[in-house]
Amino acid sequence: MPDADTEAAQSLPAPRQQAAVTNDTPEPTGPYVQRSRADWAAMAPRVPMTLDEPLLRQLRGTGDPTDLSEVEAVYLPLTRLLSMYVHHTGELYRSTNHFLRINSHRTPFVIGVAGSVAVGKSTTARILQALLSRWPEHPRVELVTTDGFLWPNAELQRRNILHRKGFPESYDRRSLQRFVMDVKSGLAEVHSPVYSHMVYDIVPGEKIVVRRPDILIVEGLNVLQPARIRSDGTTGLALSDFFDFSVYVDAADADIRRWYLQRFMSLRETAFRDPRSYFRRYAEMPDRDARHRAEELWDTINGPNLAMNIRPTRGRATAILRKGENHEVKWVRIRKI
């Protein structure tokens, strides 16, 4: 009798014949295969759409125009590929158990999602969670953001790095790595701290509980950072060592900066107006002053963080989604096996 993973793989829609990709030019040398939006969309033409517009509205970030046609063209093929990775990782798990003569529980499949502030990585992560949880073979898909592992503001102030929130040193990297390691190790229950964008700080006493999901998605600015070199010259583990697949959401610097400024100005009319908001003062500023402040924040914090710490990790991803000026994905690169 076939097991659940085998049945799931048999249920995957057959891939379209390579006639969809008519270019006879050999693949360029290098670690990635690149596909245009049209060719990528043709990779999984029979995968059913499982999202509707009301749900997509809930998943989109502020100012993100991702629509159902984008989901169908980009994210459905990606979830089909991910489901294949999940299936074949399961086969490797069973073969390894057989070889080692052990009978351990299969551990969660872990996906990392990286990219700049305002590039749309949170929307990407939420869409992937929603789509993957609707595949019958892996219904339990959890999403955790690395914001919960930022040091509390009091600790950032003590270290004099509050102005560098989002930079690698602003995270409790040891706790974040331990969290993902414990999930990947198959622990029955693992806890993550909770971060509030409203108060711009960790919420004391609140926890997210993760209980052996089929898939865990870890979303954050620095999830693809390489391992640090210790003072004695040795290298430790990197968070990405525990990933089975990773996605980097990319775009031109000028586009990301523009999206950041648009989002900042939009939030002044919504979330920033909440009396509890840490950013309430920006809602009360004249438009010109608020825009100047947003430009300053980008040019001194978010832009340098992207250039120095985030974009250099792009080449470590399994998949790269390159966006155009309106957030539409123009091409996709997949790392060669």
Short mmCIF file of C-alpha atoms in Angstrom, two decimals:
data_model
loop_
_atom_site.label_atom_id
_atom_site.label_comp_id
_atom_site.label_asym_id
_atom_site.label_seq_id
_atom_site.Cartn_x
_atom_site.Cartn_y
_atom_site.Cartn_z
CA MET A 1 0.00 0.00 0.00
CA PRO A 2 1.57 3.37 -0.97
CA ASP A 3 2.39 5.78 1.84
CA ALA A 4 0.93 9.27 2.14
CA ASP A 5 3.90 10.99 0.51
CA THR A 6 3.83 8.66 -2.48
CA GLU A 7 0.11 9.22 -2.94
CA ALA A 8 0.66 12.97 -2.63
CA ALA A 9 3.35 12.91 -5.30
CA GLN A 10 1.11 10.89 -7.60
CA SER A 11 -1.59 13.54 -7.12
CA LEU A 12 0.66 16.35 -8.29
CA PRO A 13 -0.37 17.62 -11.71
CA ALA A 14 1.85 16.47 -14.55
CA PRO A 15 4.31 19.12 -15.65
CA ARG A 16 3.71 20.77 -18.96
CA GLN A 17 5.97 19.58 -21.77
CA GLN A 18 9.09 21.64 -22.37
CA ALA A 19 7.48 23.04 -25.50
CA ALA A 20 6.36 25.84 -23.19
CA VAL A 21 9.99 26.98 -23.15
CA THR A 22 10.83 27.47 -26.79
CA ASN A 23 14.27 29.01 -26.36
CA ASP A 24 16.89 26.62 -27.76
CA THR A 25 19.78 28.57 -26.25
CA PRO A 26 21.71 26.41 -23.75
CA GLU A 27 21.32 27.30 -20.10
CA PRO A 28 24.04 29.75 -19.04
CA THR A 29 26.74 28.48 -16.76
CA GLY A 30 26.26 29.33 -13.12
CA PRO A 31 24.30 28.00 -10.16
CA TYR A 32 20.80 29.09 -11.30
CA VAL A 33 18.25 28.33 -14.00
CA GLN A 34 16.32 31.47 -14.95
CA ARG A 35 12.79 31.53 -16.34
CA SER A 36 10.81 34.49 -17.58
CA ARG A 37 7.45 35.17 -16.00
CA ALA A 38 5.61 33.58 -18.95
CA ASP A 39 7.73 30.43 -18.98
CA TRP A 40 7.56 30.13 -15.20
CA ALA A 41 3.76 30.44 -15.24
CA ALA A 42 3.62 27.58 -17.76
CA MET A 43 5.40 25.21 -15.39
CA ALA A 44 2.24 24.33 -13.46
CA PRO A 45 -0.76 25.17 -15.64
CA ARG A 46 -3.11 22.68 -13.98
CA VAL A 47 -2.55 23.55 -10.32
CA PRO A 48 -5.94 24.69 -9.00
CA MET A 49 -6.32 28.17 -7.51
CA THR A 50 -7.16 27.84 -3.83
CA LEU A 51 -7.23 31.52 -2.80
CA ASP A 52 -9.97 34.06 -3.38
CA GLU A 53 -9.83 37.84 -3.42
CA PRO A 54 -11.11 38.42 0.16
CA LEU A 55 -8.42 36.13 1.59
CA LEU A 56 -5.73 37.66 -0.61
CA ARG A 57 -6.64 41.11 0.71
CA GLN A 58 -5.92 39.85 4.21
CA LEU A 59 -2.55 38.44 3.14
CA ARG A 60 -1.24 41.50 1.31
CA GLY A 61 0.97 44.02 3.06
CA THR A 62 0.22 47.75 3.04
CA GLY A 63 0.53 49.08 -0.51
CA ASP A 64 1.24 45.67 -2.04
CA PRO A 65 -0.89 45.26 -5.21
CA THR A 66 -0.39 41.48 -5.63
CA ASP A 67 -3.56 40.11 -7.26
CA LEU A 68 -4.92 36.67 -8.10
CA SER A 69 -3.31 36.68 -11.54
CA GLU A 70 0.07 37.19 -9.85
CA VAL A 71 -0.65 34.33 -7.46
CA GLU A 72 -1.58 32.08 -10.37
CA ALA A 73 1.43 33.03 -12.51
CA VAL A 74 4.11 33.04 -9.81
CA TYR A 75 3.14 31.50 -6.52
CA LEU A 76 1.16 28.47 -7.66
CA PRO A 77 4.11 27.14 -9.71
CA LEU A 78 6.41 27.83 -6.76
CA THR A 79 4.20 25.85 -4.38
CA ARG A 80 4.11 22.98 -6.86
CA LEU A 81 7.90 22.94 -6.92
CA LEU A 82 7.98 23.20 -3.13
CA SER A 83 5.59 20.27 -2.82
CA MET A 84 7.97 18.22 -4.97
CA TYR A 85 10.84 19.18 -2.68
CA VAL A 86 8.77 18.20 0.38
CA HIS A 87 7.92 14.84 -1.19
CA HIS A 88 11.46 13.96 -2.22
CA THR A 89 12.88 15.12 1.11
CA GLY A 90 10.44 12.65 2.67
CA GLU A 91 11.79 9.88 0.47
CA LEU A 92 15.35 10.74 1.56
CA TYR A 93 14.20 10.73 5.19
CA ARG A 94 12.75 7.22 4.85
CA SER A 95 15.80 5.91 3.00
CA THR A 96 18.12 7.33 5.65
CA ASN A 97 16.04 5.84 8.46
CA HIS A 98 16.15 2.47 6.70
CA PHE A 99 19.92 2.69 6.25
CA LEU A 100 20.50 3.68 9.88
CA ARG A 101 17.92 1.15 11.14
CA ILE A 102 16.02 3.75 13.13
CA ASN A 103 12.35 4.68 13.29
CA SER A 104 12.21 8.41 14.10
CA HIS A 105 9.45 10.89 13.32
CA ARG A 106 9.87 12.89 10.14
CA THR A 107 10.91 16.45 11.00
CA PRO A 108 9.30 19.60 9.56
CA PHE A 109 10.33 20.95 6.15
CA VAL A 110 11.73 24.45 6.76
CA ILE A 111 11.51 27.32 4.24
CA GLY A 112 13.32 30.63 4.65
CA VAL A 113 11.96 33.82 3.04
CA ALA A 114 14.36 36.78 2.85
CA GLY A 115 14.47 40.25 1.33
CA SER A 116 14.51 43.95 2.12
CA VAL A 117 12.10 46.03 4.12
CA ALA A 118 9.13 46.96 1.85
CA VAL A 119 10.02 44.49 -0.94
CA GLY A 120 6.99 42.33 -0.17
CA LYS A 121 8.62 39.34 1.53
CA SER A 122 5.92 39.22 4.24
CA THR A 123 3.20 39.05 1.58
CA THR A 124 5.18 36.33 -0.21
CA ALA A 125 5.52 34.32 3.01
CA ARG A 126 1.81 34.61 3.86
CA ILE A 127 0.74 33.62 0.35
CA LEU A 128 3.04 30.61 0.41
CA GLN A 129 1.64 29.59 3.80
CA ALA A 130 -1.95 29.88 2.56
CA LEU A 131 -1.29 27.95 -0.64
CA LEU A 132 0.89 25.23 0.86
CA SER A 133 -1.58 24.57 3.68
CA ARG A 134 -4.17 23.76 1.02
CA TRP A 135 -2.11 20.95 -0.47
CA PRO A 136 -3.54 17.73 1.03
CA GLU A 137 -0.14 16.23 1.96
CA HIS A 138 1.04 19.05 4.23
CA PRO A 139 -1.93 20.87 5.79
CA ARG A 140 -0.10 22.17 8.87
CA VAL A 141 2.03 25.09 7.74
CA GLU A 142 3.30 27.54 10.36
CA LEU A 143 4.79 30.98 9.71
CA VAL A 144 7.15 32.73 12.12
CA THR A 145 8.87 36.06 11.52
CA THR A 146 12.28 36.85 12.91
CA ASP A 147 10.94 40.13 14.37
CA GLY A 148 10.13 38.16 17.51
CA PHE A 149 13.85 37.56 18.02
CA LEU A 150 14.84 41.22 17.96
CA TRP A 151 16.38 42.27 21.24
CA PRO A 152 13.84 44.27 23.33
CA ASN A 153 14.20 48.03 22.96
CA ALA A 154 15.67 48.32 26.45
CA GLU A 155 18.47 45.94 25.49
CA LEU A 156 19.04 47.71 22.17
CA GLN A 157 19.33 50.99 24.04
CA ARG A 158 21.74 49.44 26.53
CA ARG A 159 23.90 48.31 23.60
CA ASN A 160 23.46 51.71 21.89
CA ILE A 161 22.09 50.08 18.72
CA LEU A 162 18.38 51.02 18.81
CA HIS A 163 19.02 53.03 15.65
CA ARG A 164 20.25 49.81 14.00
CA LYS A 165 17.12 47.76 14.56
CA GLY A 166 16.93 45.28 11.68
CA PHE A 167 20.71 44.99 11.32
CA PRO A 168 22.08 41.50 12.15
CA GLU A 169 23.43 42.59 15.55
CA SER A 170 19.95 43.72 16.68
CA TYR A 171 18.71 40.11 16.85
CA ASP A 172 19.13 37.49 19.52
CA ARG A 173 20.65 35.19 16.92
CA ARG A 174 21.41 32.40 19.35
CA SER A 175 17.75 32.15 20.44
CA LEU A 176 16.53 32.35 16.84
CA GLN A 177 18.87 29.58 15.75
CA ARG A 178 17.91 27.47 18.75
CA PHE A 179 14.22 27.93 17.90
CA VAL A 180 14.63 26.73 14.30
CA MET A 181 16.98 23.95 15.38
CA ASP A 182 14.44 22.69 17.90
CA VAL A 183 11.62 22.75 15.34
CA LYS A 184 13.82 21.00 12.80
CA SER A 185 14.81 18.44 15.42
CA GLY A 186 11.17 17.47 15.84
CA LEU A 187 10.49 18.73 19.36
CA ALA A 188 6.82 18.44 20.25
CA GLU A 189 6.46 22.11 21.21
CA VAL A 190 8.67 25.14 20.56
CA HIS A 191 8.01 28.75 21.60
CA SER A 192 8.78 32.00 19.77
CA PRO A 193 8.59 35.53 21.26
CA VAL A 194 6.02 37.99 19.88
CA TYR A 195 6.91 41.35 18.35
CA SER A 196 4.38 44.19 18.05
CA HIS A 197 4.79 46.65 15.19
CA MET A 198 2.27 48.83 16.99
CA VAL A 199 4.47 49.38 20.04
CA TYR A 200 7.72 48.70 18.16
CA ASP A 201 8.92 46.21 20.76
CA ILE A 202 8.78 42.64 22.05
CA VAL A 203 5.55 41.91 23.93
CA PRO A 204 6.52 40.65 27.42
CA GLY A 205 5.09 37.27 28.31
CA GLU A 206 3.50 36.54 24.92
CA LYS A 207 4.62 33.50 22.93
CA ILE A 208 3.83 31.81 19.63
CA VAL A 209 3.61 28.04 20.08
CA VAL A 210 4.76 25.81 17.21
CA ARG A 211 3.75 22.15 17.48
CA ARG A 212 5.38 19.87 14.90
CA PRO A 213 4.13 21.48 11.70
CA ASP A 214 4.53 19.75 8.35
CA ILE A 215 6.19 22.93 7.06
CA LEU A 216 7.67 25.90 8.91
CA ILE A 217 8.20 29.19 7.05
CA VAL A 218 10.76 31.55 8.64
CA GLU A 219 10.52 35.08 7.23
CA GLY A 220 12.94 37.90 7.92
CA LEU A 221 15.56 40.33 6.69
CA ASN A 222 18.61 38.31 7.67
CA VAL A 223 17.57 34.66 7.52
CA LEU A 224 20.20 33.88 4.86
CA GLN A 225 23.14 35.41 6.74
CA PRO A 226 26.23 33.17 6.60
CA ALA A 227 27.71 31.73 9.77
CA ARG A 228 29.84 34.04 11.87
CA ILE A 229 33.54 33.42 12.25
CA ARG A 230 34.48 33.04 15.91
CA SER A 231 37.42 34.79 17.54
CA ASP A 232 39.45 31.56 17.31
CA GLY A 233 38.88 31.38 13.55
CA THR A 234 36.32 28.56 13.61
CA THR A 235 32.90 28.91 12.01
CA GLY A 236 29.62 28.21 13.76
CA LEU A 237 26.27 27.19 12.35
CA ALA A 238 24.12 29.47 10.21
CA LEU A 239 20.35 29.70 10.53
CA SER A 240 20.07 28.66 6.89
CA ASP A 241 21.81 25.37 7.68
CA PHE A 242 18.41 24.22 8.91
CA PHE A 243 16.49 25.31 5.80
CA ASP A 244 15.32 22.82 3.17
CA PHE A 245 14.44 25.60 0.72
CA SER A 246 14.81 29.36 0.69
CA VAL A 247 13.31 32.27 -1.27
CA TYR A 248 14.83 35.72 -1.79
CA VAL A 249 12.43 38.47 -2.91
CA ASP A 250 14.39 40.96 -5.00
CA ALA A 251 13.84 44.28 -6.77
CA ALA A 252 15.80 47.34 -7.89
CA ASP A 253 16.96 49.65 -5.10
CA ALA A 254 15.02 52.61 -6.51
CA ASP A 255 11.78 50.59 -6.56
CA ILE A 256 12.20 49.32 -3.01
CA ARG A 257 12.94 52.81 -1.75
CA ARG A 258 9.84 54.18 -3.50
CA TRP A 259 7.67 51.38 -2.06
CA TYR A 260 9.05 52.10 1.42
CA LEU A 261 8.20 55.80 1.16
CA GLN A 262 4.72 55.04 -0.20
CA ARG A 263 4.07 52.57 2.62
CA PHE A 264 5.31 55.01 5.25
CA MET A 265 3.01 57.77 4.00
CA SER A 266 0.07 55.34 3.77
CA LEU A 267 0.61 54.12 7.35
CA ARG A 268 0.36 57.72 8.54
CA GLU A 269 -3.33 57.55 7.60
CA THR A 270 -3.93 54.17 9.24
CA ALA A 271 -1.80 52.34 11.81
CA PHE A 272 0.26 55.36 12.87
CA ARG A 273 -2.91 57.16 13.99
CA ASP A 274 -3.62 54.59 16.67
CA PRO A 275 -2.93 56.23 20.07
CA ARG A 276 -0.93 53.14 21.08
CA SER A 277 1.39 53.42 18.08
CA TYR A 278 5.07 54.08 18.65
CA PHE A 279 4.94 56.06 15.39
CA ARG A 280 2.03 58.29 16.38
CA ARG A 281 4.24 61.39 16.07
CA TYR A 282 4.70 60.75 12.34
CA ALA A 283 0.93 60.85 11.78
CA GLU A 284 0.81 64.31 13.31
CA MET A 285 3.64 65.77 11.21
CA PRO A 286 2.99 67.88 8.13
CA ASP A 287 3.24 65.75 4.98
CA ARG A 288 6.48 67.38 3.85
CA ASP A 289 8.20 66.77 7.19
CA ALA A 290 6.96 63.18 7.36
CA ARG A 291 8.25 62.41 3.88
CA HIS A 292 11.60 63.94 4.72
CA ARG A 293 11.78 61.75 7.83
CA ALA A 294 10.90 58.63 5.80
CA GLU A 295 13.63 59.46 3.28
CA GLU A 296 16.09 59.92 6.15
CA LEU A 297 15.14 56.56 7.69
CA TRP A 298 15.64 54.82 4.35
CA ASP A 299 18.89 56.54 3.47
CA THR A 300 20.53 56.07 6.88
CA ILE A 301 19.11 52.71 8.08
CA ASN A 302 17.11 50.56 5.68
CA GLY A 303 19.06 51.33 2.50
CA PRO A 304 22.49 50.67 4.06
CA ASN A 305 21.19 47.50 5.74
CA LEU A 306 19.99 46.26 2.34
CA ALA A 307 23.30 47.05 0.66
CA MET A 308 25.60 45.73 3.41
CA ASN A 309 23.72 42.81 4.93
CA ILE A 310 20.63 41.68 3.04
CA ARG A 311 21.36 41.74 -0.70
CA PRO A 312 24.76 40.01 -0.28
CA THR A 313 22.81 36.93 0.92
CA ARG A 314 20.73 36.72 -2.28
CA GLY A 315 23.07 34.20 -3.90
CA ARG A 316 22.51 31.78 -1.01
CA ALA A 317 18.80 31.34 -1.81
CA THR A 318 17.24 28.36 -3.56
CA ALA A 319 14.85 30.63 -5.46
CA ILE A 320 15.04 34.31 -6.37
CA LEU A 321 11.88 36.22 -7.32
CA ARG A 322 12.78 39.43 -9.16
CA LYS A 323 10.08 42.09 -9.09
CA GLY A 324 9.43 44.94 -11.50
CA GLU A 325 8.40 48.48 -10.65
CA ASN A 326 4.77 47.53 -9.85
CA HIS A 327 5.60 44.55 -7.61
CA GLU A 328 4.97 42.08 -10.45
CA VAL A 329 7.53 39.25 -10.64
CA LYS A 330 9.44 39.52 -13.93
CA TRP A 331 11.61 36.43 -13.69
CA VAL A 332 12.42 33.55 -11.38
CA ARG A 333 15.74 31.85 -10.74
CA ILE A 334 15.97 28.37 -9.24
CA ARG A 335 19.24 26.99 -7.97
CA LYS A 336 20.42 23.98 -9.93
CA ILE A 337 20.47 20.66 -8.09
#
